[in-house]
């Protein structure tokens, strides 16, 4: 990293900030749901909150709304911060700076995978399962596993970002400092440029993408298809 302070684009800061707050709220309220209605794997002695499923459902559904935006942003505008073609090879260079950078990009990518797993399994759950102690439903088990997974990935995400860029990088994602070329006034021009570039060279671009970062393309397809499934599938399985 150069001597200058890290800077994050405004659009990323907005989408990432909202997603992060909602994901953390979903992790905390999700745990409280487990603690109130399940507790098979241990329980924290805190007062019971009867409304907790509704509270969790509210944060969770808002997370489900913004998460596709974070995924689309990250896989396109932010794809340099995700898994790279050589990330896995670089993992053999243990403890070198490139090792940490590769781990950090893998951790960023894992957040998107963990988010999609939590959203898909959560959407398939029924509100009445836990109050009626139907604790062996498969989607509930998957939802619990995806909670463990997202909590671990979140810890990795924070640890790796702080290892690579320290406090300045961590703070840069919440910083209110906006560069002039990044101002919302420029967004429509930039969107138009991007779209015209895209349509001018879409075939070449697809070819280029496939050659450049095939693993990330596969992950993108899985995550986006998963989000779409999470949107549609519950409509067909209302009841069981
Ligand atoms: C131990 C952890 C968790 C438990 C026990 C839990 C429990 C539940 C329950 C009971 C529901 C059904 C309630 C409803 O549909 O209103 C639900 C839905 C949902 N959960 Fe979780 N959850 C946990 C963690 C998480 C996490 C970490 C996320 C996301 C980051 C998440 C995302 C969702 C989503 C998107 C829904 C669907 C909301 C809807 O469409 O109404 N959950 N969860
Ligand atoms: C307090 C909580 C969080 C902090 C401090 C944080 C910090 C950061 C930082 C510093 C970056 C930029 C990395 C870089 O420029 O190299 C980043 C990127 C990212 N974060 Fe977080 N994060 C948090 C929570 C989350 C959560 C909960 C999610 C997912 C649900 C998430 C998903 C991502 C993704 C996907 C990227 C990559 C964005 C891109 O491709 O440009 N983060 N985060």
Short mmCIF file of C-alpha atoms and ligand atoms in Angstrom, two decimals:
data_model
loop_
_atom_site.label_atom_id
_atom_site.label_comp_id
_atom_site.label_asym_id
_atom_site.label_seq_id
_atom_site.Cartn_x
_atom_site.Cartn_y
_atom_site.Cartn_z
CA UNK A 1 0.00 0.00 0.00
CA UNK A 2 1.33 3.46 -0.89
CA UNK A 3 1.76 6.20 1.67
CA UNK A 4 -1.52 7.88 0.77
CA UNK A 5 -4.63 7.15 2.82
CA UNK A 6 -6.94 4.50 1.33
CA UNK A 7 -10.04 5.86 -0.38
CA UNK A 8 -13.33 4.07 -1.07
CA UNK A 9 -15.81 5.18 -3.74
CA UNK A 10 -18.92 6.87 -2.33
CA UNK A 11 -21.33 4.39 -3.90
CA UNK A 12 -19.47 1.48 -2.26
CA UNK A 13 -19.45 3.27 1.09
CA UNK A 14 -23.22 3.76 0.98
CA UNK A 15 -24.10 0.24 -0.16
CA UNK A 16 -21.47 -1.43 2.03
CA UNK A 17 -22.40 0.63 5.10
CA UNK A 18 -26.10 -0.18 4.87
CA UNK A 19 -25.44 -3.88 4.17
CA UNK A 20 -22.93 -4.12 7.00
CA UNK A 21 -25.28 -2.59 9.58
CA UNK A 22 -28.16 -4.81 8.49
CA UNK A 23 -25.99 -7.96 8.36
CA UNK A 24 -24.64 -7.30 11.85
CA UNK A 25 -28.18 -6.65 13.11
CA UNK A 26 -29.31 -9.93 11.48
CA UNK A 27 -26.43 -11.83 13.08
CA UNK A 28 -27.24 -10.44 16.55
CA UNK A 29 -31.04 -10.76 16.33
CA UNK A 30 -30.64 -14.19 14.67
CA UNK A 31 -28.60 -15.35 17.62
CA UNK A 32 -31.28 -14.00 19.97
CA UNK A 33 -33.93 -15.95 18.05
CA UNK A 34 -31.87 -19.08 18.55
CA UNK A 35 -31.32 -18.24 22.20
CA UNK A 36 -35.02 -17.65 22.82
CA UNK A 37 -36.57 -20.55 20.92
CA UNK A 38 -33.86 -23.19 20.51
CA UNK A 39 -30.77 -23.30 22.74
CA UNK A 40 -29.84 -26.92 21.93
CA UNK A 41 -26.15 -26.00 21.57
CA UNK A 42 -25.96 -23.78 24.60
CA UNK A 43 -27.81 -20.78 25.85
CA UNK A 44 -26.98 -17.36 27.24
CA UNK A 45 -29.08 -16.41 30.29
CA UNK A 46 -30.65 -13.19 29.00
CA UNK A 47 -34.31 -12.21 29.19
CA UNK A 48 -36.63 -13.69 26.60
CA UNK A 49 -37.78 -11.32 23.84
CA UNK A 50 -41.06 -12.56 22.41
CA UNK A 51 -41.03 -10.24 19.40
CA UNK A 52 -37.51 -11.26 18.40
CA UNK A 53 -38.54 -13.26 15.30
CA UNK A 54 -40.35 -10.25 13.87
CA UNK A 55 -37.44 -7.98 14.68
CA UNK A 56 -35.02 -10.41 13.03
CA UNK A 57 -37.34 -10.79 10.03
CA UNK A 58 -37.39 -7.01 9.58
CA UNK A 59 -33.60 -6.52 9.57
CA UNK A 60 -33.21 -9.68 7.50
CA UNK A 61 -35.65 -8.67 4.80
CA UNK A 62 -33.98 -5.25 4.43
CA UNK A 63 -30.63 -7.00 4.18
CA UNK A 64 -32.14 -9.15 1.44
CA UNK A 65 -33.11 -5.95 -0.40
CA UNK A 66 -29.68 -4.25 -0.33
CA UNK A 67 -27.48 -7.33 -0.60
CA UNK A 68 -27.99 -7.75 -4.39
CA UNK A 69 -26.69 -4.19 -4.84
CA UNK A 70 -23.55 -4.97 -2.84
CA UNK A 71 -23.05 -8.17 -4.82
CA UNK A 72 -23.49 -6.45 -8.19
CA UNK A 73 -21.21 -3.59 -7.20
CA UNK A 74 -18.51 -5.88 -5.87
CA UNK A 75 -18.52 -8.34 -8.79
CA UNK A 76 -18.27 -5.48 -11.29
CA UNK A 77 -16.96 -2.11 -10.14
CA UNK A 78 -15.21 -3.71 -7.16
CA UNK A 79 -13.96 -6.95 -8.69
CA UNK A 80 -10.31 -6.06 -8.02
CA UNK A 81 -11.06 -6.41 -4.31
CA UNK A 82 -12.37 -9.95 -4.72
CA UNK A 83 -10.77 -13.31 -5.54
CA UNK A 84 -8.21 -12.92 -8.33
CA UNK A 85 -7.07 -15.48 -10.85
CA UNK A 86 -3.78 -15.91 -9.00
CA UNK A 87 -5.13 -15.55 -5.42
CA UNK A 88 -4.99 -19.27 -4.72
CA UNK A 89 -1.44 -19.66 -6.11
CA UNK A 90 -0.34 -16.70 -4.03
CA UNK A 91 -1.43 -18.54 -0.91
CA UNK A 92 1.73 -20.63 -1.21
CA UNK A 93 3.80 -17.52 -0.42
CA UNK A 94 3.00 -17.80 3.26
CA UNK A 95 3.38 -14.60 5.32
CA UNK A 96 4.56 -12.45 2.38
CA UNK A 97 2.45 -9.28 1.87
CA UNK A 98 0.82 -10.84 -1.22
CA UNK A 99 -0.34 -13.71 0.99
CA UNK A 100 -2.29 -11.34 3.24
CA UNK A 101 -3.70 -9.41 0.28
CA UNK A 102 -4.87 -12.67 -1.30
CA UNK A 103 -6.44 -13.77 1.96
CA UNK A 104 -8.18 -10.42 2.32
CA UNK A 105 -9.65 -10.67 -1.19
CA UNK A 106 -10.74 -14.22 -0.51
CA UNK A 107 -12.36 -12.98 2.73
CA UNK A 108 -14.23 -10.24 0.83
CA UNK A 109 -15.48 -12.87 -1.62
CA UNK A 110 -16.48 -15.16 1.25
CA UNK A 111 -18.70 -12.39 2.67
CA UNK A 112 -20.71 -12.47 -0.56
CA UNK A 113 -20.99 -16.27 -0.46
CA UNK A 114 -21.95 -16.23 3.24
CA UNK A 115 -24.53 -13.49 2.63
CA UNK A 116 -26.19 -15.43 -0.13
CA UNK A 117 -26.32 -18.66 1.94
CA UNK A 118 -27.91 -16.84 4.89
CA UNK A 119 -30.43 -15.10 2.67
CA UNK A 120 -31.44 -18.22 0.74
CA UNK A 121 -31.86 -20.45 3.82
CA UNK A 122 -33.61 -17.64 5.73
CA UNK A 123 -36.10 -17.02 2.95
CA UNK A 124 -37.01 -20.71 2.99
CA UNK A 125 -37.86 -20.63 6.71
CA UNK A 126 -41.31 -20.36 8.21
CA UNK A 127 -41.92 -17.98 11.09
CA UNK A 128 -43.95 -20.59 12.98
CA UNK A 129 -41.28 -23.35 13.02
CA UNK A 130 -39.40 -22.17 16.10
CA UNK A 131 -42.36 -21.23 18.36
CA UNK A 132 -43.83 -24.71 17.62
CA UNK A 133 -40.42 -26.36 18.20
CA UNK A 134 -40.03 -27.78 14.71
CA UNK A 135 -36.30 -27.58 15.18
CA UNK A 136 -35.34 -30.34 12.76
CA UNK A 137 -36.53 -28.62 9.61
CA UNK A 138 -33.74 -28.82 7.05
CA UNK A 139 -33.88 -25.11 6.10
CA UNK A 140 -33.60 -24.14 9.75
CA UNK A 141 -30.50 -26.34 10.14
CA UNK A 142 -29.02 -24.76 7.02
CA UNK A 143 -29.89 -21.30 8.34
CA UNK A 144 -28.07 -22.05 11.60
CA UNK A 145 -25.02 -23.33 9.72
CA UNK A 146 -25.04 -20.22 7.55
CA UNK A 147 -25.06 -18.10 10.71
CA UNK A 148 -21.88 -19.87 11.95
CA UNK A 149 -20.36 -19.42 8.50
CA UNK A 150 -21.16 -15.69 8.17
CA UNK A 151 -19.90 -14.97 11.70
CA UNK A 152 -16.57 -16.70 10.91
CA UNK A 153 -16.27 -14.98 7.53
CA UNK A 154 -17.07 -11.64 9.14
CA UNK A 155 -14.27 -12.13 11.68
CA UNK A 156 -11.91 -13.04 8.83
CA UNK A 157 -13.05 -10.01 6.81
CA UNK A 158 -12.27 -7.62 9.63
CA UNK A 159 -9.00 -9.34 10.61
CA UNK A 160 -7.65 -9.46 7.07
CA UNK A 161 -8.68 -5.89 6.25
CA UNK A 162 -6.94 -4.69 9.39
CA UNK A 163 -3.86 -6.81 8.62
CA UNK A 164 -3.61 -5.42 5.07
CA UNK A 165 -4.49 -1.78 5.66
CA UNK A 166 -4.77 -1.30 9.42
CA UNK A 167 -7.12 1.19 11.00
CA UNK A 168 -6.88 3.64 8.04
CA UNK A 169 -8.35 1.02 5.69
CA UNK A 170 -11.07 -0.01 8.16
CA UNK A 171 -12.04 3.63 8.69
CA UNK A 172 -11.90 4.47 4.97
CA UNK A 173 -15.06 2.42 4.36
CA UNK A 174 -17.01 4.70 6.74
CA UNK A 175 -15.22 7.97 5.91
CA UNK A 176 -17.40 10.93 4.93
CA UNK A 177 -14.67 12.42 2.78
CA UNK A 178 -15.77 12.40 -0.91
CA UNK A 179 -13.56 13.23 -3.90
CA UNK A 180 -15.10 15.67 -6.42
CA UNK A 181 -14.98 13.17 -9.31
CA UNK A 182 -16.88 10.75 -7.10
CA UNK A 183 -19.77 13.12 -6.35
CA UNK A 184 -23.34 11.95 -7.11
CA UNK A 185 -23.55 14.78 -9.67
CA UNK A 186 -21.14 12.77 -11.81
CA UNK A 187 -22.98 9.48 -11.47
CA UNK A 188 -25.31 9.84 -14.45
CA UNK A 189 -22.39 10.70 -16.77
CA UNK A 190 -20.35 7.84 -15.43
CA UNK A 191 -23.24 5.40 -15.74
CA UNK A 192 -23.78 6.47 -19.35
CA UNK A 193 -20.08 6.03 -20.17
CA UNK A 194 -20.04 2.65 -18.53
CA UNK A 195 -23.17 1.47 -20.39
CA UNK A 196 -21.89 2.68 -23.75
CA UNK A 197 -18.54 0.96 -23.16
CA UNK A 198 -20.37 -2.16 -22.21
CA UNK A 199 -22.61 -2.27 -25.26
CA UNK A 200 -19.79 -1.31 -27.65
CA UNK A 201 -17.64 -4.19 -26.56
CA UNK A 202 -19.94 -6.60 -24.82
CA UNK A 203 -18.72 -9.66 -26.70
CA UNK A 204 -15.12 -8.76 -26.27
CA UNK A 205 -15.77 -7.95 -22.66
CA UNK A 206 -17.36 -11.29 -21.89
CA UNK A 207 -14.46 -13.06 -23.56
CA UNK A 208 -12.02 -10.91 -21.64
CA UNK A 209 -13.77 -11.57 -18.34
CA UNK A 210 -13.92 -15.31 -18.85
CA UNK A 211 -10.22 -15.42 -19.61
CA UNK A 212 -9.24 -13.15 -16.83
CA UNK A 213 -11.05 -14.35 -13.78
CA UNK A 214 -13.01 -17.47 -14.48
CA UNK A 215 -13.37 -18.61 -10.83
CA UNK A 216 -14.88 -15.26 -9.84
CA UNK A 217 -17.33 -15.47 -12.75
CA UNK A 218 -18.51 -18.84 -11.49
CA UNK A 219 -18.92 -17.46 -7.96
CA UNK A 220 -20.85 -14.49 -9.33
CA UNK A 221 -23.25 -16.75 -11.19
CA UNK A 222 -23.79 -18.89 -8.08
CA UNK A 223 -24.39 -15.88 -5.81
CA UNK A 224 -26.71 -14.04 -8.22
CA UNK A 225 -28.63 -17.20 -9.12
CA UNK A 226 -28.91 -17.92 -5.37
CA UNK A 227 -30.35 -14.46 -4.70
CA UNK A 228 -32.85 -14.93 -7.51
CA UNK A 229 -33.79 -18.35 -6.12
CA UNK A 230 -34.24 -16.77 -2.68
CA UNK A 231 -36.65 -14.32 -4.28
CA UNK A 232 -38.70 -16.83 -6.23
CA UNK A 233 -38.52 -20.24 -4.53
CA UNK A 234 -40.42 -19.29 -1.31
CA UNK A 235 -43.38 -18.34 -3.49
CA UNK A 236 -43.73 -21.98 -4.53
CA UNK A 237 -43.15 -23.56 -1.13
CA UNK A 238 -45.64 -21.80 1.09
CA UNK A 239 -46.72 -24.39 3.59
CA UNK A 240 -44.03 -27.06 3.81
C1 LIG B 1 -28.70 -18.09 14.75
C2 LIG B 1 -28.95 -17.29 13.76
C3 LIG B 1 -30.29 -17.09 13.07
C4 LIG B 1 -31.56 -17.56 13.40
C5 LIG B 1 -31.97 -18.47 14.55
C6 LIG B 1 -32.47 -17.04 12.40
C7 LIG B 1 -33.84 -17.28 12.37
C8 LIG B 1 -34.70 -16.88 11.38
C9 LIG B 1 -36.11 -17.11 11.38
C10 LIG B 1 -36.92 -17.81 12.50
C11 LIG B 1 -36.61 -16.62 10.22
C12 LIG B 1 -38.06 -16.64 9.75
C13 LIG B 1 -38.71 -15.36 10.18
C14 LIG B 1 -39.41 -14.61 9.10
O1 LIG B 1 -39.48 -15.09 7.96
O2 LIG B 1 -39.86 -13.50 9.39
C15 LIG B 1 -35.50 -16.03 9.49
C16 LIG B 1 -35.61 -15.41 8.27
C17 LIG B 1 -34.55 -14.79 7.62
N1 LIG B 1 -33.25 -14.67 8.06
FE1 LIG B 1 -32.51 -15.44 9.78
N2 LIG B 1 -31.76 -16.25 11.49
C18 LIG B 1 -30.43 -16.24 11.87
C19 LIG B 1 -29.40 -15.56 11.24
C20 LIG B 1 -29.52 -14.81 10.06
C21 LIG B 1 -28.46 -14.07 9.42
C22 LIG B 1 -27.02 -13.91 9.95
C23 LIG B 1 -28.98 -13.52 8.27
C24 LIG B 1 -28.37 -12.63 7.21
C25 LIG B 1 -27.24 -12.02 7.29
C26 LIG B 1 -30.36 -13.93 8.20
C27 LIG B 1 -31.21 -13.63 7.17
C28 LIG B 1 -32.53 -13.99 7.09
C29 LIG B 1 -33.41 -13.68 5.97
C30 LIG B 1 -33.02 -12.91 4.71
C31 LIG B 1 -34.67 -14.17 6.30
C32 LIG B 1 -35.96 -14.06 5.44
C33 LIG B 1 -36.75 -12.86 5.85
C34 LIG B 1 -38.06 -12.80 5.10
O3 LIG B 1 -38.08 -12.91 3.86
O4 LIG B 1 -39.09 -12.58 5.77
N3 LIG B 1 -30.66 -14.71 9.30
N4 LIG B 1 -34.33 -16.20 10.22
C1 LIG B 2 -17.95 -3.26 10.79
C2 LIG B 2 -18.08 -3.98 9.73
C3 LIG B 2 -17.23 -3.95 8.46
C4 LIG B 2 -16.04 -3.29 8.20
C5 LIG B 2 -15.21 -2.39 9.11
C6 LIG B 2 -15.69 -3.62 6.83
C7 LIG B 2 -14.57 -3.16 6.16
C8 LIG B 2 -14.32 -3.29 4.82
C9 LIG B 2 -13.23 -2.64 4.11
C10 LIG B 2 -12.18 -1.75 4.74
C11 LIG B 2 -13.35 -2.97 2.79
C12 LIG B 2 -12.47 -2.48 1.66
C13 LIG B 2 -11.36 -3.41 1.40
C14 LIG B 2 -10.33 -2.82 0.44
O1 LIG B 2 -10.48 -1.69 -0.05
O2 LIG B 2 -9.34 -3.52 0.20
C15 LIG B 2 -14.49 -3.85 2.67
C16 LIG B 2 -14.92 -4.42 1.47
C17 LIG B 2 -15.97 -5.31 1.38
N1 LIG B 2 -16.84 -5.68 2.40
FE1 LIG B 2 -16.74 -5.08 4.35
N2 LIG B 2 -16.64 -4.47 6.29
C18 LIG B 2 -17.60 -4.69 7.27
C19 LIG B 2 -18.73 -5.49 7.14
C20 LIG B 2 -19.08 -6.17 6.00
C21 LIG B 2 -20.24 -7.05 5.90
C22 LIG B 2 -21.20 -7.39 7.03
C23 LIG B 2 -20.26 -7.52 4.60
C24 LIG B 2 -21.23 -8.45 3.90
C25 LIG B 2 -22.40 -8.76 4.27
C26 LIG B 2 -19.12 -6.94 3.90
C27 LIG B 2 -18.79 -7.18 2.58
C28 LIG B 2 -17.75 -6.58 1.89
C29 LIG B 2 -17.47 -6.81 0.48
C30 LIG B 2 -18.23 -7.72 -0.45
C31 LIG B 2 -16.34 -6.00 0.16
C32 LIG B 2 -15.67 -5.87 -1.21
C33 LIG B 2 -16.16 -4.62 -1.92
C34 LIG B 2 -15.52 -4.47 -3.28
O3 LIG B 2 -15.50 -5.45 -4.06
O4 LIG B 2 -15.06 -3.36 -3.61
N3 LIG B 2 -18.43 -6.13 4.79
N4 LIG B 2 -15.08 -4.02 3.91
#
